[in-house]
CSV table of C-alpha atoms and ligand atoms in Angstrom, one decimal:
chain,number,residue,atom,x,y,z
A,143,MET,CA,30.4,21.6,-24.8
A,144,SER,CA,31.1,19.1,-21.9
A,145,THR,CA,27.5,18.5,-21.2
A,146,GLN,CA,26.8,17.7,-24.9
A,147,SER,CA,29.7,15.3,-25.2
A,148,LEU,CA,28.5,13.6,-21.9
A,149,LEU,CA,25.0,13.3,-23.4
A,150,GLU,CA,26.5,11.7,-26.6
A,151,ARG,CA,28.6,9.2,-24.4
A,152,ARG,CA,25.6,8.4,-22.3
A,153,PHE,CA,23.5,7.6,-25.4
A,154,ARG,CA,26.1,5.2,-26.6
A,155,VAL,CA,26.4,3.3,-23.4
A,156,LEU,CA,22.9,3.7,-21.8
A,157,GLY,CA,20.9,3.8,-25.0
A,158,LYS,CA,18.6,6.6,-26.3
A,159,HIS,CA,15.7,5.6,-24.1
A,160,SER,CA,17.2,5.9,-20.7
A,161,PRO,CA,15.0,8.6,-19.4
A,162,LEU,CA,16.3,12.1,-18.8
A,163,PHE,CA,14.6,15.2,-17.5
A,164,TYR,CA,14.0,18.5,-19.8
A,165,ASP,CA,14.6,19.2,-23.4
A,166,LYS,CA,18.0,20.5,-22.5
A,167,PRO,CA,19.2,17.8,-20.0
A,168,LEU,CA,21.0,19.1,-16.9
A,169,GLN,CA,24.4,17.9,-15.6
A,170,LEU,CA,24.3,18.5,-11.9
A,171,VAL,CA,27.6,18.4,-9.9
A,172,ARG,CA,26.7,19.5,-6.4
A,173,GLY,CA,23.8,19.9,-4.1
A,174,GLU,CA,23.2,21.7,-0.8
A,175,GLY,CA,19.8,22.0,1.0
A,176,VAL,CA,17.3,23.0,-1.7
A,177,TRP,CA,19.9,24.1,-4.1
A,178,LEU,CA,21.5,22.3,-7.1
A,179,TYR,CA,24.5,23.4,-9.1
A,180,ASP,CA,25.3,22.5,-12.7
A,181,ALA,CA,28.6,21.8,-14.4
A,182,GLU,CA,28.9,25.6,-15.2
A,183,GLY,CA,28.2,26.7,-11.7
A,184,LYS,CA,24.6,27.8,-12.4
A,185,ARG,CA,22.5,27.5,-9.3
A,186,TYR,CA,18.8,25.8,-9.5
A,187,LEU,CA,16.2,25.9,-7.0
A,188,ASP,CA,15.0,22.3,-6.5
A,189,ALA,CA,11.2,22.4,-6.1
A,190,TYR,CA,10.8,18.8,-7.5
A,191,ASN,CA,12.9,16.2,-5.6
A,192,ASN,CA,11.6,14.3,-2.7
A,193,VAL,CA,14.5,11.9,-2.3
A,194,PRO,CA,16.8,14.5,-0.7
A,195,HIS,CA,13.9,14.8,1.9
A,196,VAL,CA,15.8,16.8,4.5
A,197,GLY,CA,17.9,18.6,1.9
A,198,HIS,CA,20.6,17.7,-0.4
A,199,CYS,CA,23.7,16.3,1.2
A,200,HIS,CA,22.4,17.1,4.7
A,201,PRO,CA,25.6,17.2,6.9
A,202,ARG,CA,24.0,15.3,9.7
A,203,VAL,CA,23.0,12.5,7.4
A,204,VAL,CA,26.3,12.4,5.5
A,205,ASP,CA,28.1,12.2,8.9
A,206,ALA,CA,26.0,9.5,10.2
A,207,LEU,CA,26.8,7.6,6.9
A,208,CYS,CA,30.5,8.1,7.1
A,209,ARG,CA,30.8,7.4,10.8
A,210,GLN,CA,28.9,4.0,10.5
A,211,ALA,CA,30.7,3.2,7.2
A,212,HIS,CA,34.1,3.7,9.0
A,213,ALA,CA,33.0,1.6,11.9
A,214,LEU,CA,31.2,-1.5,10.4
A,215,ASN,CA,28.7,-2.4,7.7
A,216,THR,CA,27.1,-5.8,8.0
A,217,HIS,CA,23.7,-7.1,6.8
A,218,THR,CA,20.8,-8.0,9.1
A,219,ARG,CA,21.8,-11.5,9.9
A,220,TYR,CA,24.0,-10.3,12.6
A,221,LEU,CA,22.6,-8.5,15.8
A,222,ASP,CA,23.0,-4.8,15.4
A,223,ASP,CA,21.7,-2.1,17.9
A,224,THR,CA,21.4,0.6,15.2
A,225,VAL,CA,19.1,-1.5,13.1
A,226,VAL,CA,16.8,-2.4,16.0
A,227,THR,CA,16.7,1.2,17.3
A,228,TYR,CA,15.9,2.3,13.8
A,229,ALA,CA,13.0,-0.2,13.4
A,230,GLU,CA,11.7,0.8,16.8
A,231,ARG,CA,11.8,4.6,15.9
A,232,LEU,CA,10.3,4.1,12.5
A,233,LEU,CA,7.4,1.8,13.8
A,234,SER,CA,6.5,4.3,16.6
A,235,THR,CA,5.3,6.6,13.7
A,236,PHE,CA,2.6,4.1,12.9
A,237,ASP,CA,-0.8,2.9,14.3
A,238,LYS,CA,0.0,0.2,16.9
A,239,SER,CA,-1.4,-2.5,14.6
A,240,LEU,CA,1.5,-2.0,12.3
A,241,SER,CA,4.3,-3.4,14.4
A,242,ASN,CA,6.9,-5.3,12.2
A,243,VAL,CA,9.1,-4.1,9.5
A,244,PHE,CA,11.2,-5.4,6.7
A,245,PHE,CA,14.1,-3.5,5.2
A,246,CYS,CA,14.9,-3.5,1.6
A,247,CYS,CA,16.8,-1.1,-1.0
A,248,THR,CA,14.0,0.3,-3.3
A,249,GLY,CA,10.4,1.0,-3.4
A,250,THR,CA,10.1,-1.6,-6.1
A,251,GLU,CA,11.4,-4.2,-3.7
A,252,ALA,CA,9.1,-2.9,-1.1
A,253,ASN,CA,6.1,-3.3,-3.4
A,254,GLU,CA,7.3,-6.6,-4.7
A,255,LEU,CA,7.4,-7.9,-1.1
A,256,ALA,CA,4.0,-6.4,-0.1
A,257,LEU,CA,2.4,-8.1,-3.2
A,258,ARG,CA,4.1,-11.4,-2.0
A,259,ILE,CA,2.7,-11.0,1.5
A,260,ALA,CA,-0.8,-10.0,0.4
A,261,ARG,CA,-1.0,-13.1,-2.0
A,262,GLU,CA,0.5,-15.5,0.5
A,263,CYS,CA,-1.8,-14.4,3.4
A,264,THR,CA,-5.0,-14.2,1.4
A,265,GLY,CA,-4.5,-17.1,-1.0
A,266,GLY,CA,-5.5,-14.9,-3.7
A,267,GLN,CA,-3.8,-13.3,-6.8
A,268,GLY,CA,-6.1,-10.5,-7.8
A,269,ILE,CA,-4.7,-7.0,-7.2
A,270,ILE,CA,-6.4,-3.6,-7.8
A,271,SER,CA,-4.5,-0.4,-8.6
A,272,THR,CA,-5.3,2.7,-10.3
A,273,ALA,CA,-5.5,3.4,-14.1
A,274,HIS,CA,-2.4,5.7,-14.1
A,275,ALA,CA,-0.1,4.5,-11.4
A,276,TYR,CA,3.7,3.9,-11.0
A,277,HIS,CA,4.8,1.6,-8.3
A,278,GLY,CA,8.2,0.3,-9.6
A,279,ASN,CA,10.1,-1.8,-12.2
A,280,SER,CA,10.1,-5.5,-11.2
A,281,ALA,CA,8.0,-7.9,-13.3
A,282,ALA,CA,5.2,-8.3,-10.7
A,283,VAL,CA,5.2,-4.5,-9.9
A,284,ALA,CA,5.4,-3.5,-13.5
A,285,GLN,CA,2.0,-5.2,-13.9
A,286,ILE,CA,0.4,-2.7,-11.4
A,287,SER,CA,2.4,0.2,-12.9
A,288,THR,CA,-0.3,1.0,-15.2
A,289,LEU,CA,1.2,4.3,-16.3
A,290,PHE,CA,3.8,2.4,-18.3
A,291,THR,CA,2.3,-1.1,-18.7
A,292,PRO,CA,-0.6,-1.3,-21.2
A,293,PRO,CA,-3.5,-3.5,-20.3
A,294,GLU,CA,-2.4,-6.4,-22.6
A,295,LYS,CA,0.8,-6.8,-20.6
A,296,ARG,CA,-0.7,-6.7,-17.2
A,297,GLY,CA,-1.9,-10.5,-17.1
A,298,PRO,CA,-5.2,-11.9,-15.7
A,299,PHE,CA,-4.7,-10.8,-12.2
A,300,ILE,CA,-4.8,-7.0,-12.3
A,301,ARG,CA,-7.9,-4.8,-12.3
A,302,THR,CA,-7.7,-1.0,-12.3
A,303,ILE,CA,-10.0,1.8,-10.9
A,304,PRO,CA,-10.3,5.1,-12.8
A,305,VAL,CA,-8.1,8.0,-11.6
A,306,LEU,CA,-10.0,10.2,-9.2
A,307,ASP,CA,-10.6,13.7,-10.8
A,308,PRO,CA,-12.8,15.7,-8.5
A,309,TYR,CA,-11.8,18.9,-10.4
A,310,ARG,CA,-13.7,17.7,-13.4
A,311,GLU,CA,-16.1,15.3,-11.8
A,312,ARG,CA,-17.4,16.8,-8.7
A,313,ARG,CA,-20.5,18.4,-10.5
A,314,GLY,CA,-21.9,19.8,-7.2
A,315,ARG,CA,-21.5,16.6,-5.2
A,316,ASP,CA,-20.6,16.8,-1.6
A,317,ASP,CA,-17.7,14.7,-0.2
A,318,GLU,CA,-20.1,12.0,1.0
A,319,THR,CA,-21.8,11.5,-2.4
A,320,LEU,CA,-18.6,11.7,-4.4
A,321,SER,CA,-16.5,9.4,-2.1
A,322,THR,CA,-19.3,6.8,-2.2
A,323,ALA,CA,-19.4,7.1,-6.1
A,324,TYR,CA,-15.6,6.7,-6.3
A,325,ALA,CA,-15.6,3.8,-3.9
A,326,GLN,CA,-17.9,1.9,-6.0
A,327,ASP,CA,-15.2,1.8,-8.6
A,328,VAL,CA,-13.3,-0.5,-6.2
A,329,GLN,CA,-16.4,-2.6,-5.6
A,330,LYS,CA,-16.8,-3.1,-9.4
A,331,ALA,CA,-13.3,-4.3,-9.8
A,332,VAL,CA,-13.7,-6.7,-6.8
A,333,ASP,CA,-16.9,-8.0,-8.5
A,334,ASP,CA,-15.2,-8.4,-11.8
A,335,PHE,CA,-12.4,-10.7,-10.2
A,336,ALA,CA,-15.4,-12.8,-8.6
A,337,ARG,CA,-17.0,-13.1,-12.1
A,338,ASN,CA,-13.8,-14.3,-13.6
A,339,GLY,CA,-13.0,-16.9,-10.8
A,340,VAL,CA,-10.0,-14.8,-9.6
A,341,LYS,CA,-9.6,-14.8,-5.8
A,342,PHE,CA,-8.9,-11.3,-4.6
A,343,ALA,CA,-5.7,-10.5,-2.7
A,344,GLY,CA,-5.6,-6.8,-2.2
A,345,LEU,CA,-5.7,-3.1,-3.3
A,346,LEU,CA,-2.4,-1.2,-3.7
A,347,ILE,CA,-2.5,2.5,-4.2
A,348,CYS,CA,-0.2,5.5,-3.7
A,349,THR,CA,-1.7,7.6,-0.9
A,350,ALA,CA,-0.8,10.8,-2.7
A,351,PHE,CA,-2.2,9.5,-6.0
A,352,SER,CA,0.9,11.3,-7.3
A,353,SER,CA,1.4,10.1,-10.8
A,354,GLU,CA,-2.4,10.3,-11.2
A,355,GLY,CA,-2.2,13.9,-10.6
A,356,LEU,CA,-2.5,14.6,-6.8
A,357,PRO,CA,-6.3,14.8,-6.8
A,358,THR,CA,-8.0,16.3,-3.7
A,359,VAL,CA,-9.4,13.0,-2.2
A,360,PRO,CA,-13.0,13.5,-1.1
A,361,ARG,CA,-13.3,13.0,2.9
A,362,GLY,CA,-14.2,9.5,3.8
A,363,TYR,CA,-13.2,8.0,0.4
A,364,LEU,CA,-10.4,5.7,1.8
A,365,ALA,CA,-12.4,4.4,4.8
A,366,LYS,CA,-15.1,3.3,2.4
A,367,VAL,CA,-12.5,1.7,0.1
A,368,VAL,CA,-10.8,-0.1,2.9
A,369,LYS,CA,-14.1,-1.5,4.1
A,370,ILE,CA,-14.9,-2.9,0.6
A,371,VAL,CA,-11.4,-4.5,0.3
A,372,HIS,CA,-11.7,-6.1,3.8
A,373,ASP,CA,-15.2,-7.3,3.1
A,374,ALA,CA,-13.9,-9.1,0.0
A,375,GLY,CA,-11.2,-10.8,2.0
A,376,GLY,CA,-8.3,-8.6,0.6
A,377,VAL,CA,-5.7,-6.4,2.3
A,378,PHE,CA,-5.1,-2.8,1.8
A,379,ILE,CA,-1.5,-1.8,0.8
A,380,ALA,CA,-0.6,1.8,1.2
A,381,ASP,CA,2.3,2.9,-1.1
A,382,GLU,CA,4.0,5.8,0.8
A,383,VAL,CA,7.0,6.1,-1.3
A,384,GLN,CA,5.9,9.6,-2.4
A,385,ALA,CA,3.5,10.6,0.3
A,386,GLY,CA,5.5,9.4,3.3
A,387,PHE,CA,7.9,10.9,5.9
A,388,GLY,CA,5.7,14.0,6.6
A,389,ARG,CA,5.4,15.3,3.0
A,390,PHE,CA,1.9,16.6,3.9
A,391,GLY,CA,3.0,18.3,7.0
A,392,SER,CA,-0.2,17.4,9.0
A,393,HIS,CA,0.9,13.8,9.4
A,394,MET,CA,3.9,11.4,8.9
A,395,TRP,CA,2.1,9.2,6.5
A,396,GLY,CA,-0.4,9.8,3.6
A,397,HIS,CA,-3.0,7.1,4.8
A,398,GLN,CA,-3.0,9.0,8.1
A,399,VAL,CA,-4.1,12.1,6.2
A,400,LEU,CA,-6.8,10.2,4.5
A,401,GLY,CA,-8.0,8.6,7.6
A,402,ALA,CA,-7.5,4.9,7.2
A,403,THR,CA,-5.1,2.3,8.5
A,404,PRO,CA,-3.6,-0.1,6.1
A,405,ASP,CA,-2.5,-3.7,6.6
A,406,ILE,CA,0.7,-3.2,4.7
A,407,VAL,CA,2.7,0.0,4.1
A,408,THR,CA,5.6,0.4,1.7
A,409,MET,CA,8.1,3.1,1.6
A,410,GLY,CA,11.4,4.2,0.0
A,411,LYS,CA,12.7,7.4,-1.7
A,412,PRO,CA,12.9,9.9,1.3
A,413,MET,CA,13.8,7.2,3.9
A,414,GLY,CA,17.4,7.4,3.3
A,415,ASN,CA,17.7,10.9,1.9
A,416,GLY,CA,19.5,9.6,-1.3
A,417,HIS,CA,21.0,6.5,0.2
A,418,PRO,CA,19.1,3.4,-1.1
A,419,LEU,CA,16.9,2.4,1.8
A,420,ALA,CA,13.2,1.2,1.6
A,421,GLY,CA,10.9,-0.8,3.7
A,422,VAL,CA,7.6,-2.6,4.4
A,423,VAL,CA,5.7,-2.1,7.6
A,424,ALA,CA,2.9,-4.6,8.2
A,425,ARG,CA,0.6,-6.2,10.8
A,426,ALA,CA,2.6,-8.7,12.9
A,427,ASP,CA,0.1,-11.6,12.1
A,428,LEU,CA,0.7,-11.1,8.3
A,429,VAL,CA,4.4,-11.0,8.9
A,430,GLU,CA,4.2,-14.2,11.0
A,431,GLN,CA,2.2,-15.9,8.3
A,432,PHE,CA,4.3,-15.0,5.5
A,433,THR,CA,7.8,-15.5,7.1
A,434,SER,CA,6.7,-18.9,8.4
A,435,GLN,CA,6.3,-20.0,4.8
A,436,ASN,CA,8.9,-17.9,3.1
A,437,MET,CA,12.4,-16.9,4.1
A,438,TYR,CA,12.9,-13.2,3.4
A,439,PHE,CA,16.5,-11.9,3.3
A,440,ASN,CA,17.7,-8.8,1.6
A,441,THR,CA,21.5,-8.5,1.6
A,442,PHE,CA,21.7,-4.7,1.6
A,443,GLY,CA,18.3,-3.9,2.9
A,444,GLY,CA,18.6,-2.4,6.4
A,445,ASN,CA,22.3,-2.8,6.7
A,446,ALA,CA,24.1,-1.0,9.5
A,447,VAL,CA,25.1,2.0,7.4
A,448,SER,CA,21.5,2.4,6.0
A,449,ALA,CA,20.0,2.1,9.5
A,450,ALA,CA,22.4,5.0,10.6
A,451,VAL,CA,21.1,7.0,7.7
A,452,GLY,CA,17.6,6.3,8.3
A,453,LEU,CA,17.9,7.2,12.0
A,454,ALA,CA,19.5,10.6,11.1
A,455,VAL,CA,16.7,11.4,8.6
A,456,LEU,CA,14.2,10.8,11.4
A,457,ASP,CA,16.3,12.9,13.8
A,458,VAL,CA,16.6,15.9,11.2
A,459,LEU,CA,12.9,15.8,10.5
A,460,GLN,CA,12.2,16.0,14.3
A,461,GLU,CA,14.8,18.5,15.3
A,462,GLU,CA,14.4,20.9,12.4
A,463,ARG,CA,10.6,20.6,12.8
A,464,LEU,CA,10.4,19.9,9.1
A,465,LEU,CA,6.6,18.8,9.2
A,466,GLU,CA,5.6,22.1,10.8
A,467,ASN,CA,7.9,23.9,8.2
A,468,ALA,CA,5.9,21.9,5.3
A,469,ARG,CA,2.6,23.1,6.8
A,470,ILE,CA,3.5,26.7,7.2
A,471,VAL,CA,5.4,27.1,3.8
A,472,GLY,CA,2.8,24.8,2.2
A,473,GLU,CA,0.0,27.1,3.0
A,474,TYR,CA,2.1,30.1,1.8
A,475,VAL,CA,2.8,28.4,-1.5
A,476,ILE,CA,-0.9,27.5,-2.0
A,477,ALA,CA,-2.0,31.1,-1.3
A,478,GLY,CA,0.7,32.3,-3.8
A,479,LEU,CA,-0.4,29.9,-6.5
A,480,ARG,CA,-4.1,30.8,-6.1
A,481,LYS,CA,-3.0,34.5,-6.6
A,482,LEU,CA,-1.3,33.5,-9.8
A,483,GLN,CA,-4.5,31.7,-10.8
A,484,THR,CA,-6.5,34.9,-10.7
A,485,LYS,CA,-4.0,36.4,-13.1
A,486,HIS,CA,-3.2,33.5,-15.6
A,487,ALA,CA,-6.1,31.9,-17.4
A,488,LEU,CA,-4.0,28.8,-18.1
A,489,ILE,CA,-4.2,27.8,-14.4
A,490,GLY,CA,-7.3,25.8,-14.0
A,491,ASP,CA,-6.8,24.4,-10.6
A,492,VAL,CA,-4.4,24.7,-7.6
A,493,ARG,CA,-4.4,21.9,-5.1
A,494,GLY,CA,-2.0,20.1,-2.6
A,495,ALA,CA,-1.1,20.0,1.0
A,496,GLY,CA,2.3,20.4,2.9
A,497,LEU,CA,5.0,20.6,0.4
A,498,PHE,CA,3.3,18.8,-2.5
A,499,PHE,CA,1.5,20.9,-5.1
A,500,ALA,CA,-0.4,20.4,-8.3
A,501,VAL,CA,-1.1,23.1,-10.8
A,502,GLU,CA,-3.6,22.2,-13.6
A,503,ILE,CA,-2.7,23.9,-16.9
A,504,VAL,CA,-6.0,24.0,-19.2
A,505,ARG,CA,-6.7,25.5,-22.5
A,506,ASP,CA,-10.0,26.9,-21.2
A,507,ARG,CA,-11.4,27.1,-17.7
A,508,THR,CA,-15.0,26.3,-18.6
A,509,THR,CA,-14.3,23.2,-20.7
A,510,GLN,CA,-11.3,22.3,-18.4
A,511,GLU,CA,-9.5,21.1,-21.5
A,512,PRO,CA,-6.0,20.0,-20.6
A,513,ALA,CA,-3.0,21.9,-22.2
A,514,PRO,CA,-0.2,19.4,-22.2
A,515,ALA,CA,2.0,21.4,-24.7
A,516,GLU,CA,1.9,24.5,-22.6
A,517,THR,CA,2.6,22.5,-19.5
A,518,LYS,CA,5.7,21.2,-21.1
A,519,ARG,CA,6.8,24.7,-22.1
A,520,ILE,CA,6.4,25.8,-18.5
A,521,VAL,CA,8.5,22.9,-17.1
A,522,ASN,CA,11.2,23.5,-19.6
A,523,GLY,CA,11.0,27.3,-19.1
A,524,MET,CA,11.3,27.1,-15.4
A,525,ARG,CA,14.3,25.0,-15.8
A,526,GLU,CA,15.9,27.7,-18.2
A,527,ARG,CA,15.1,30.2,-15.4
A,528,GLY,CA,16.7,28.1,-12.6
A,529,VAL,CA,13.7,26.4,-10.8
A,530,LEU,CA,13.2,22.6,-11.2
A,531,ILE,CA,9.7,21.2,-11.3
A,532,SER,CA,8.1,18.4,-13.4
A,533,ARG,CA,4.7,17.3,-14.6
A,534,ILE,CA,2.1,14.6,-14.0
A,535,GLY,CA,-1.4,13.4,-14.6
A,536,ILE,CA,-3.2,11.4,-17.4
A,537,HIS,CA,-3.0,14.2,-19.8
A,538,ASP,CA,0.4,15.4,-18.7
A,539,ASN,CA,-0.9,18.8,-17.9
A,540,ILE,CA,-0.3,19.1,-14.3
A,541,LEU,CA,2.6,20.8,-12.8
A,542,LYS,CA,4.3,18.8,-10.1
A,543,ILE,CA,5.9,20.9,-7.4
A,544,ARG,CA,7.3,18.8,-4.5
A,545,PRO,CA,10.6,20.4,-3.1
A,546,PRO,CA,12.8,19.1,-0.2
A,547,MET,CA,11.3,19.6,3.2
A,548,PRO,CA,13.4,22.6,4.2
A,549,PHE,CA,11.8,24.7,1.5
A,550,SER,CA,11.4,28.3,3.0
A,551,THR,CA,9.1,31.2,2.3
A,552,GLY,CA,12.0,32.8,0.5
A,553,ASN,CA,12.4,29.8,-1.7
A,554,ALA,CA,8.5,29.9,-2.3
A,555,ASP,CA,8.8,33.6,-3.3
A,556,LEU,CA,11.4,32.7,-5.9
A,557,LEU,CA,9.3,29.7,-7.2
A,558,LEU,CA,6.1,31.9,-7.4
A,559,LYS,CA,7.8,34.9,-9.1
A,560,THR,CA,9.7,32.7,-11.7
A,561,LEU,CA,6.4,31.0,-12.5
A,562,ASP,CA,4.5,34.3,-12.7
A,563,ASP,CA,7.3,36.0,-15.1
A,564,LEU,CA,7.4,32.8,-17.3
A,565,MET,CA,3.5,32.6,-17.7
A,566,THR,CA,3.3,36.3,-18.5
A,567,SER,CA,5.8,35.8,-21.2
A,568,LEU,CA,4.1,32.8,-22.8
B,707,LIG,C1,4.6,5.8,-5.6
B,707,LIG,C2,5.9,5.1,-6.0
B,707,LIG,N1,6.0,3.8,-5.6
B,707,LIG,C3,7.2,3.1,-5.9
B,707,LIG,C4,8.1,3.6,-6.7
B,707,LIG,C5,9.4,2.8,-7.0
B,707,LIG,O1,10.5,3.2,-6.3
B,707,LIG,P1,11.9,2.8,-6.8
B,707,LIG,O2,12.3,3.6,-7.9
B,707,LIG,O3,12.7,3.1,-5.5
B,707,LIG,O4,12.0,1.3,-6.9
B,707,LIG,C6,8.0,5.0,-7.0
B,707,LIG,C7,9.1,5.6,-7.8
B,707,LIG,O5,8.9,6.5,-8.5
B,707,LIG,C8,6.9,5.7,-6.6
B,707,LIG,O6,6.8,6.9,-7.1
């Protein structure tokens, strides 16, 4: 009853279109590690959220936040040791060429700033993104968030490349051939700008291609793309909002997994474990050029409390060896999902790395026809059975599984068994 009345009150004040997960929305009241608890005390395994990266309400992060909030909270126009120490620690996880950082509060702000730097430093306007991307909600960033912004609302300075779909499009091609073919899509977009007299500024992509469906990117793809972008005078912006902070286990950043170095990197969500902290890391020469012409100040970005929280997140990642955990548990989950694939015909493909998984739900494995209605039933069915996941992809037919980093093999067993039981009952 209380959840129902809260829903009605919410509709009245936030409107009916304010997005909510699940057919039966969840009212969560407490979180701890990988667990969430609803208003009736029911426990849910969180196999979806990457914002509570080191675990919901991690005591170390909460302590750091409280301690700094009790001592002092100022913005970055005063000298503060914690802010500088955090910047140094964060930058040490990148290639040496990426040596300056701006702090802000959301992934949107980070991408907005990255676009401004790219446009200022290249003198161009043209930006390439993918055809099913989400990068944020400001006016400029919404233009490249093609998932929600139709072509007629994107303006004249945006071109898109098709979503990579090796599951359907490999057709016997090896990585070298396939990556060359996919990279040609970027060349075509660059050429289209030139034909229309638009000076090219850069390419901005999520290095997990998360909203696009977490495709297995063919080896060599990103290096080829970055060469095309640089040859055309543009910069490569890596959106690490979903892929970053060790999500893939093997590396700290998605672009490192894909084997290319960006000119600008944006990050957010997991950075503050729920506290609004985001950032832009870039080449020092780009930062110098941009800031010599534009004053950038962000009142709340990188304040002393945020910096203390950010440092605590990095400490926990290291001390609890969470990248290693992501690798080990990730392989266990992939093996389990592949086993389920042999049992359930609806599972067309299983892919992922570290603690980020995609399960393609198809009507028929031969035709690979997407099964969005079944996917929706699975996501809602899992929620009913106490496991939280979501769905992604152009056809809305891909289960998105991306738990907090302390996810254990025991948690994985529960996820796999619940999915197995549910799919058996469909
Ligand atoms: C890849 C990616 N970039 C940027 C954003 C925007 O981040 P925020 O919601 O913090 O503005 C999101 C949010 O979902 C995202 O997934």
